[in-house]
Amino acid sequence: MVSEERNTGKSTFLNFLKAVFQNNVTFNTNEDFRSQFNVDWAGKLLIVVDEVLLNRREDSERLKNLSTTLSYKVEAKGKDRDEISFFAKFVLCSNNELLPVIIDVGETRYWVRKIERLKSDDTDFLQKLKAEIPAFLYFLQHRTLSTQKESRMWFAPQLTFTSALQRIIRSNRNKIELEMSELCLEIMEQMAVTELSFCINDMVCLLNNTGCKTDKSQVRRIVQDIWKLSPASNTLTYLTYQMDYNSLRNYSPIKRTGRYYTVTKEQLTNI
């Protein structure tokens, strides 16, 4: 759950989970995830973190591994490591809507919700929630599930994809990729087209002309590994665009030959 605003009820929700599951819930800090000593939380059902900020790549990889693993090695000070069954679920809260954790394109392990500010403040709200726990548990035990298991995280990925998740994914993209994406969208808009064809050298020249210094290896990695584009099967003639300061649109069409890539406006807006 993310929200830059205060008084949204995120901490109250975590305290409610603690009241429901009691000793099966533990509150972690960011440092707890990075510590080698994990015996105090590895056996819990719910691991909750208020004010999460796990913006290192190793933090992200550990969190992804823990969210799907069936076993995990625990370690306490002065004792040997031991492997146990791992079944914990993570509930993370943050005031940082852009970079609370590193989330890559295509990642399906996260369900990110943007929490709006409460319209009114009730200082006794948590106590009222606790009073409803018996009725709430009865409801959970007798409800009819509205979904079936469709992935390793139960829900179909499209059900948990939100604009808040997309915002975090976009914020994690590196500068060169962002520049490439904006440049391609700008060319499409200026030239009134919905797709852009280019070779790696074309893109490097366009980026360098805009003041974004890069090289072919960086551009190729973004095009192939992140955008998942494939080049034409053979060397063919294609229409691309070059910088043209004498044109009102700043770009002019040019025909070239090569094993070109093609990206669409829809692909870029969905990344």
CSV table of C-alpha atoms in Angstrom, one decimal:
chain,number,residue,atom,x,y,z
A,1,MET,CA,0.0,0.0,0.0
A,2,VAL,CA,1.4,3.4,-1.0
A,3,SER,CA,0.4,7.0,-0.4
A,4,GLU,CA,2.3,10.2,-0.1
A,5,GLU,CA,-0.5,11.6,2.0
A,6,ARG,CA,-0.8,11.2,5.8
A,7,ASN,CA,-3.7,9.9,7.7
A,8,THR,CA,-4.7,7.2,5.2
A,9,GLY,CA,-5.1,4.3,7.7
A,10,LYS,CA,-2.1,2.2,6.5
A,11,SER,CA,-0.7,1.7,10.0
A,12,THR,CA,-4.2,1.1,11.3
A,13,PHE,CA,-4.6,-1.7,8.8
A,14,LEU,CA,-1.3,-3.3,9.9
A,15,ASN,CA,-2.4,-3.1,13.5
A,16,PHE,CA,-5.7,-4.7,12.6
A,17,LEU,CA,-3.9,-7.6,10.9
A,18,LYS,CA,-1.8,-8.0,14.1
A,19,ALA,CA,-5.1,-8.1,16.2
A,20,VAL,CA,-6.5,-10.8,13.9
A,21,PHE,CA,-3.5,-13.1,13.5
A,22,GLN,CA,-1.8,-12.1,16.8
A,23,ASN,CA,1.5,-14.0,17.2
A,24,ASN,CA,1.5,-15.1,13.6
A,25,VAL,CA,2.2,-11.5,12.6
A,26,THR,CA,5.5,-9.7,13.0
A,27,PHE,CA,6.5,-6.1,12.3
A,28,ASN,CA,9.8,-5.9,10.4
A,29,THR,CA,12.0,-3.0,9.6
A,30,ASN,CA,14.0,-2.5,6.4
A,31,GLU,CA,17.1,-3.5,8.2
A,32,ASP,CA,15.5,-6.8,9.3
A,33,PHE,CA,15.3,-8.0,5.7
A,34,ARG,CA,19.0,-7.3,5.2
A,35,SER,CA,20.2,-9.0,8.4
A,36,GLN,CA,21.5,-12.6,8.2
A,37,PHE,CA,19.7,-13.4,11.5
A,38,ASN,CA,16.1,-14.1,10.6
A,39,VAL,CA,14.9,-16.7,13.1
A,40,ASP,CA,12.5,-14.2,14.8
A,41,TRP,CA,10.4,-13.6,11.6
A,42,ALA,CA,11.0,-16.5,9.2
A,43,GLY,CA,8.3,-18.7,10.8
A,44,LYS,CA,5.5,-16.2,10.8
A,45,LEU,CA,2.4,-16.2,8.7
A,46,LEU,CA,2.4,-12.4,7.9
A,47,ILE,CA,5.4,-10.1,7.8
A,48,VAL,CA,4.4,-6.5,7.7
A,49,VAL,CA,6.6,-3.4,7.2
A,50,ASP,CA,5.5,0.1,7.8
A,51,GLU,CA,7.5,2.8,5.9
A,52,VAL,CA,9.2,0.2,3.6
A,53,LEU,CA,12.2,1.4,1.5
A,54,LEU,CA,13.8,-1.6,-0.1
A,55,ASN,CA,15.4,0.1,-3.1
A,56,ARG,CA,18.4,-2.0,-3.5
A,57,ARG,CA,18.5,-4.7,-6.2
A,58,GLU,CA,19.5,-7.4,-3.6
A,59,ASP,CA,16.5,-6.4,-1.5
A,60,SER,CA,14.2,-6.8,-4.4
A,61,GLU,CA,15.6,-10.2,-5.4
A,62,ARG,CA,15.3,-11.5,-1.8
A,63,LEU,CA,11.7,-10.3,-1.5
A,64,LYS,CA,10.8,-11.9,-4.8
A,65,ASN,CA,12.4,-15.2,-3.7
A,66,LEU,CA,10.6,-15.2,-0.4
A,67,SER,CA,7.2,-14.5,-1.9
A,68,THR,CA,7.2,-17.8,-3.8
A,69,THR,CA,9.7,-20.1,-2.0
A,70,LEU,CA,8.5,-23.2,-0.1
A,71,SER,CA,11.5,-23.4,2.2
A,72,TYR,CA,14.0,-21.0,3.7
A,73,LYS,CA,17.1,-21.2,5.8
A,74,VAL,CA,16.9,-19.5,9.2
A,75,GLU,CA,19.8,-18.4,11.3
A,76,ALA,CA,20.2,-17.3,14.9
A,77,LYS,CA,23.2,-15.8,16.6
A,78,GLY,CA,25.6,-18.6,17.8
A,79,LYS,CA,23.6,-21.4,16.1
A,80,ASP,CA,23.8,-23.3,12.9
A,81,ARG,CA,21.5,-22.5,10.0
A,82,ASP,CA,18.4,-24.7,9.7
A,83,GLU,CA,16.0,-25.1,6.8
A,84,ILE,CA,12.3,-24.7,7.5
A,85,SER,CA,9.0,-24.6,5.6
A,86,PHE,CA,8.3,-21.0,4.6
A,87,PHE,CA,4.7,-19.8,4.1
A,88,ALA,CA,4.8,-16.1,5.0
A,89,LYS,CA,3.0,-13.4,3.1
A,90,PHE,CA,4.3,-9.8,3.0
A,91,VAL,CA,2.3,-6.6,3.6
A,92,LEU,CA,4.3,-3.5,2.8
A,93,CYS,CA,3.4,0.1,3.4
A,94,SER,CA,5.2,3.2,2.2
A,95,ASN,CA,4.8,7.0,1.8
A,96,ASN,CA,7.0,6.7,-1.3
A,97,GLU,CA,4.8,6.2,-4.3
A,98,LEU,CA,7.6,6.0,-6.8
A,99,LEU,CA,10.5,3.8,-5.4
A,100,PRO,CA,9.4,1.9,-2.3
A,101,VAL,CA,10.9,-1.3,-3.9
A,102,ILE,CA,12.5,-2.2,-7.2
A,103,ILE,CA,9.8,-3.7,-9.5
A,104,ASP,CA,10.8,-4.7,-13.0
A,105,VAL,CA,8.6,-4.8,-16.1
A,106,GLY,CA,6.5,-8.0,-16.2
A,107,GLU,CA,6.7,-8.6,-12.5
A,108,THR,CA,3.5,-10.3,-11.2
A,109,ARG,CA,4.3,-10.8,-7.5
A,110,TYR,CA,3.1,-7.4,-6.3
A,111,TRP,CA,-0.4,-6.0,-5.8
A,112,VAL,CA,0.1,-2.3,-5.2
A,113,ARG,CA,-2.8,-0.2,-4.0
A,114,LYS,CA,-2.8,3.6,-3.8
A,115,ILE,CA,-4.6,4.6,-0.6
A,116,GLU,CA,-6.5,7.8,-0.5
A,117,ARG,CA,-6.7,10.1,2.5
A,118,LEU,CA,-9.5,9.4,5.0
A,119,LYS,CA,-12.4,11.9,4.8
A,120,SER,CA,-12.8,11.9,8.5
A,121,ASP,CA,-10.7,11.0,11.5
A,122,ASP,CA,-11.9,8.5,14.0
A,123,THR,CA,-9.4,7.9,16.9
A,124,ASP,CA,-11.4,4.8,18.0
A,125,PHE,CA,-11.5,3.2,14.6
A,126,LEU,CA,-9.0,0.4,15.5
A,127,GLN,CA,-10.9,-0.5,18.6
A,128,LYS,CA,-14.1,-0.7,16.5
A,129,LEU,CA,-12.3,-3.0,14.1
A,130,LYS,CA,-11.1,-5.3,16.8
A,131,ALA,CA,-14.7,-5.6,18.1
A,132,GLU,CA,-15.8,-6.8,14.6
A,133,ILE,CA,-13.1,-9.5,14.4
A,134,PRO,CA,-15.4,-12.4,15.3
A,135,ALA,CA,-17.9,-11.4,12.7
A,136,PHE,CA,-15.1,-10.8,10.2
A,137,LEU,CA,-13.6,-14.2,10.7
A,138,TYR,CA,-17.1,-15.8,10.4
A,139,PHE,CA,-17.5,-14.0,7.1
A,140,LEU,CA,-14.1,-15.2,5.8
A,141,GLN,CA,-14.9,-18.8,6.7
A,142,HIS,CA,-18.3,-18.9,5.0
A,143,ARG,CA,-17.7,-16.7,1.9
A,144,THR,CA,-17.8,-17.9,-1.7
A,145,LEU,CA,-14.5,-17.2,-3.5
A,146,SER,CA,-15.0,-15.0,-6.5
A,147,THR,CA,-11.8,-16.1,-8.3
A,148,GLN,CA,-10.0,-19.4,-9.0
A,149,LYS,CA,-6.3,-20.0,-8.7
A,150,GLU,CA,-4.8,-18.8,-12.0
A,151,SER,CA,-1.1,-18.2,-11.1
A,152,ARG,CA,1.4,-18.9,-8.4
A,153,MET,CA,0.2,-15.8,-6.6
A,154,TRP,CA,-3.4,-17.2,-7.0
A,155,PHE,CA,-4.8,-14.2,-8.9
A,156,ALA,CA,-4.5,-13.7,-12.7
A,157,PRO,CA,-1.9,-11.0,-13.2
A,158,GLN,CA,-4.4,-8.6,-14.9
A,159,LEU,CA,-6.5,-8.6,-11.7
A,160,THR,CA,-3.6,-7.3,-9.6
A,161,PHE,CA,-2.2,-4.9,-12.1
A,162,THR,CA,-2.9,-1.3,-11.0
A,163,SER,CA,-1.9,2.2,-12.0
A,164,ALA,CA,0.1,2.5,-8.8
A,165,LEU,CA,2.1,-0.6,-9.8
A,166,GLN,CA,2.7,0.8,-13.3
A,167,ARG,CA,4.0,4.0,-11.7
A,168,ILE,CA,6.6,2.2,-9.6
A,169,ILE,CA,7.7,0.1,-12.6
A,170,ARG,CA,8.1,3.2,-14.7
A,171,SER,CA,10.1,4.9,-12.0
A,172,ASN,CA,12.5,2.0,-11.9
A,173,ARG,CA,13.4,2.3,-15.5
A,174,ASN,CA,16.9,3.6,-16.2
A,175,LYS,CA,17.5,7.1,-17.7
A,176,ILE,CA,18.5,5.8,-21.2
A,177,GLU,CA,15.4,3.7,-21.5
A,178,LEU,CA,13.2,6.7,-20.4
A,179,GLU,CA,14.9,8.9,-23.0
A,180,MET,CA,14.4,6.3,-25.7
A,181,SER,CA,10.8,5.9,-24.9
A,182,GLU,CA,10.1,9.6,-24.8
A,183,LEU,CA,12.0,10.1,-28.0
A,184,CYS,CA,10.1,7.4,-29.9
A,185,LEU,CA,6.7,8.8,-28.7
A,186,GLU,CA,7.7,12.3,-29.7
A,187,ILE,CA,8.7,11.2,-33.2
A,188,MET,CA,5.4,9.3,-33.5
A,189,GLU,CA,3.4,12.3,-32.4
A,190,GLN,CA,5.3,14.8,-34.6
A,191,MET,CA,5.1,12.6,-37.7
A,192,ALA,CA,1.5,11.4,-37.0
A,193,VAL,CA,2.4,7.6,-37.0
A,194,THR,CA,1.7,4.8,-34.6
A,195,GLU,CA,4.9,2.8,-35.0
A,196,LEU,CA,8.6,3.5,-35.4
A,197,SER,CA,11.2,1.4,-37.2
A,198,PHE,CA,14.9,1.8,-36.5
A,199,CYS,CA,18.2,0.1,-36.4
A,200,ILE,CA,20.5,0.3,-33.3
A,201,ASN,CA,22.7,2.9,-35.1
A,202,ASP,CA,19.6,5.0,-35.9
A,203,MET,CA,18.6,5.2,-32.2
A,204,VAL,CA,22.1,5.9,-31.0
A,205,CYS,CA,22.4,8.9,-33.4
A,206,LEU,CA,19.0,10.2,-32.4
A,207,LEU,CA,19.8,10.0,-28.7
A,208,ASN,CA,23.2,11.6,-29.1
A,209,ASN,CA,21.7,14.4,-31.1
A,210,THR,CA,19.3,15.1,-28.2
A,211,GLY,CA,22.2,15.3,-25.7
A,212,CYS,CA,21.7,11.8,-24.3
A,213,LYS,CA,25.1,10.1,-24.6
A,214,THR,CA,24.9,6.3,-25.0
A,215,ASP,CA,26.3,3.5,-27.0
A,216,LYS,CA,25.1,0.6,-29.1
A,217,SER,CA,25.4,-2.0,-26.3
A,218,GLN,CA,23.1,-0.1,-24.0
A,219,VAL,CA,20.5,0.5,-26.7
A,220,ARG,CA,20.6,-3.1,-27.8
A,221,ARG,CA,20.1,-4.3,-24.3
A,222,ILE,CA,17.0,-2.1,-23.8
A,223,VAL,CA,15.5,-3.0,-27.2
A,224,GLN,CA,16.1,-6.8,-26.9
A,225,ASP,CA,16.0,-7.5,-23.1
A,226,ILE,CA,13.6,-4.9,-21.8
A,227,TRP,CA,11.3,-4.0,-24.7
A,228,LYS,CA,11.5,-7.6,-26.0
A,229,LEU,CA,11.8,-6.6,-29.7
A,230,SER,CA,13.1,-8.8,-32.4
A,231,PRO,CA,14.9,-7.6,-35.5
A,232,ALA,CA,13.7,-8.3,-39.1
A,233,SER,CA,14.7,-11.7,-40.3
A,234,ASN,CA,16.6,-10.3,-43.2
A,235,THR,CA,18.2,-7.1,-44.3
A,236,LEU,CA,15.3,-5.1,-45.7
A,237,THR,CA,14.4,-1.5,-46.7
A,238,TYR,CA,12.6,0.4,-44.0
A,239,LEU,CA,11.4,3.9,-43.3
A,240,THR,CA,12.8,5.7,-40.3
A,241,TYR,CA,13.3,9.3,-39.2
A,242,GLN,CA,16.3,11.6,-38.6
A,243,MET,CA,16.7,14.9,-36.9
A,244,ASP,CA,16.0,17.8,-39.2
A,245,TYR,CA,16.1,21.3,-37.7
A,246,ASN,CA,14.9,22.8,-41.0
A,247,SER,CA,11.6,21.0,-40.7
A,248,LEU,CA,8.7,22.4,-38.7
A,249,ARG,CA,8.3,18.9,-37.1
A,250,ASN,CA,12.1,18.6,-36.3
A,251,TYR,CA,12.2,15.2,-38.0
A,252,SER,CA,12.2,14.1,-41.6
A,253,PRO,CA,11.7,10.6,-43.1
A,254,ILE,CA,14.5,8.6,-44.6
A,255,LYS,CA,14.8,5.2,-46.2
A,256,ARG,CA,17.5,2.9,-45.1
A,257,THR,CA,18.3,-0.9,-45.2
A,258,GLY,CA,19.1,-3.2,-42.4
A,259,ARG,CA,17.7,-5.7,-39.9
A,260,TYR,CA,15.4,-3.1,-38.2
A,261,TYR,CA,13.2,-3.2,-35.1
A,262,THR,CA,9.7,-1.9,-34.9
A,263,VAL,CA,8.0,-0.5,-31.8
A,264,THR,CA,4.4,0.7,-31.6
A,265,LYS,CA,2.9,3.5,-29.5
A,266,GLU,CA,0.8,1.0,-27.7
A,267,GLN,CA,3.8,-1.1,-26.6
A,268,LEU,CA,5.6,2.0,-25.2
A,269,THR,CA,2.6,3.2,-23.3
A,270,ASN,CA,2.1,-0.2,-21.8
A,271,ILE,CA,5.7,-0.7,-20.6
